[in-house]
CSV table of C-alpha atoms in Angstrom, one decimal:
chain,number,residue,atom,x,y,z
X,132,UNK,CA,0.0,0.0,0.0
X,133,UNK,CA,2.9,2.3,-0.7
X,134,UNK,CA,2.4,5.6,-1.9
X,135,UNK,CA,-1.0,6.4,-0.7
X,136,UNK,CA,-2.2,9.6,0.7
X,137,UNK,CA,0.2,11.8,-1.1
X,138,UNK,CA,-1.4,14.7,0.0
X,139,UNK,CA,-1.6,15.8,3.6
X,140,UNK,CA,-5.1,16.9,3.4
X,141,UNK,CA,-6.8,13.5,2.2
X,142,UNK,CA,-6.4,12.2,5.8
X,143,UNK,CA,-9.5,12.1,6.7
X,144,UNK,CA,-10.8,10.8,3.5
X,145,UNK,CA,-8.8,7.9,3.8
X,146,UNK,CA,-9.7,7.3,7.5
X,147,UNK,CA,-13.3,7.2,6.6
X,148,UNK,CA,-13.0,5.0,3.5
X,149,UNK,CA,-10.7,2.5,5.3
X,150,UNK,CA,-13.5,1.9,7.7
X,151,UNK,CA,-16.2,1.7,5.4
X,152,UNK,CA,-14.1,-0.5,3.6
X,153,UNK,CA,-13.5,-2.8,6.7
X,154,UNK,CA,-17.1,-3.0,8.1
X,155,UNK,CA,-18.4,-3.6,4.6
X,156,UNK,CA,-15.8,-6.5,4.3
X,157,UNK,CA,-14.5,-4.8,0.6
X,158,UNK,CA,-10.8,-5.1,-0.2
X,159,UNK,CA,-8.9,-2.2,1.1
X,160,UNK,CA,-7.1,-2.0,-2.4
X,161,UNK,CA,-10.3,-0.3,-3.4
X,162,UNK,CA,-8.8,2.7,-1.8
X,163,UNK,CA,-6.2,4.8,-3.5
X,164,UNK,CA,-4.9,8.3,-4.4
X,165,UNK,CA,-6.3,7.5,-7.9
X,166,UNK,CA,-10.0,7.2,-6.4
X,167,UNK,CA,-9.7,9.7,-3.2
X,168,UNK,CA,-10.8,12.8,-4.6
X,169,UNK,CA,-14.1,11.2,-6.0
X,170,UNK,CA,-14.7,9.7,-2.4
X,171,UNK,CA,-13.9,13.3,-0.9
X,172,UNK,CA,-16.5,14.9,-3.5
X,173,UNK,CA,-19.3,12.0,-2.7
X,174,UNK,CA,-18.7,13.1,1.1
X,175,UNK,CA,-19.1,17.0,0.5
X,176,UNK,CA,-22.1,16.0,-1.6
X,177,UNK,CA,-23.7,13.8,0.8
X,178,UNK,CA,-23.1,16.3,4.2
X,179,UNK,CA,-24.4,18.9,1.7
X,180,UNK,CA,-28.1,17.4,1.1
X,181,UNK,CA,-27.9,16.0,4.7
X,182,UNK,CA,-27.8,19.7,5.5
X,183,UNK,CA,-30.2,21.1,3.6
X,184,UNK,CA,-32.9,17.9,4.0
X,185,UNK,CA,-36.2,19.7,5.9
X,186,UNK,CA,-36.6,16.3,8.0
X,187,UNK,CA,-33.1,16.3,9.5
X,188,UNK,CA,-32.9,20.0,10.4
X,189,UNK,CA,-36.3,19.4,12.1
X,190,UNK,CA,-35.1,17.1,14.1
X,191,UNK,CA,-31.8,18.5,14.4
X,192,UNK,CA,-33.5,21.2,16.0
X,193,UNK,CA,-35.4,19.0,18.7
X,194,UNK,CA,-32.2,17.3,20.0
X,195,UNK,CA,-31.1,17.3,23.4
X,196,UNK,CA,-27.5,16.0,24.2
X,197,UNK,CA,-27.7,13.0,26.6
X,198,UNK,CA,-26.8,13.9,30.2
X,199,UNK,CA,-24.4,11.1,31.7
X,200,UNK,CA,-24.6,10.7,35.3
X,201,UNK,CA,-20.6,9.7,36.2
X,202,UNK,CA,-17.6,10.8,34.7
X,203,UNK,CA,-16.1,8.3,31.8
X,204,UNK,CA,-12.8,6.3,33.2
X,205,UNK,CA,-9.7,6.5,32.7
X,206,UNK,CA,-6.4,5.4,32.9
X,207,UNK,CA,-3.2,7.4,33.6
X,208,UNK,CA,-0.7,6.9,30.6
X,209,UNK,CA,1.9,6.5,32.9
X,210,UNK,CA,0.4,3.8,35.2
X,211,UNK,CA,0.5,0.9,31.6
């Protein structure tokens, strides 16, 4: 998998699609810097309607961030 990711800013791109590409059990050859920038354009498509779609800024709009009742734990770096 040498020479991927030749730009800096594809990062996340690449995160995302090696993910997708693992849950949905796809070979991970399937990403590359020949295919990236259509993946990044499909993203920026896809948040865009998400965005502008009526139902999801509704309910968007009605959402209420879950209280938690403890603090998460953790673990010191230094103590592993």
């Amino acid at each position: 998998m040498s020479g991927l990711n030749r730009l800096n800013y594809h990062c996340g791109v690449y995160t995302i699609k090696h993910i997708e590409c693992h849950v949905l059990g796809l070979d991970i050859s399937l990403v590359s810097d020949d295919n990236i920038w259509g993946a990044r354009i499909k993203i920026v498509w896809d948040l865009w309607e998400a965005a502008n779609d009526p139902k999801l800024i509704e309910r968007m709009s009605k959402y209420e961030p879950i209280k938690c009742s403890k603090p998460a734990e953790y673990v010191e770096i230094d103590d592993l």
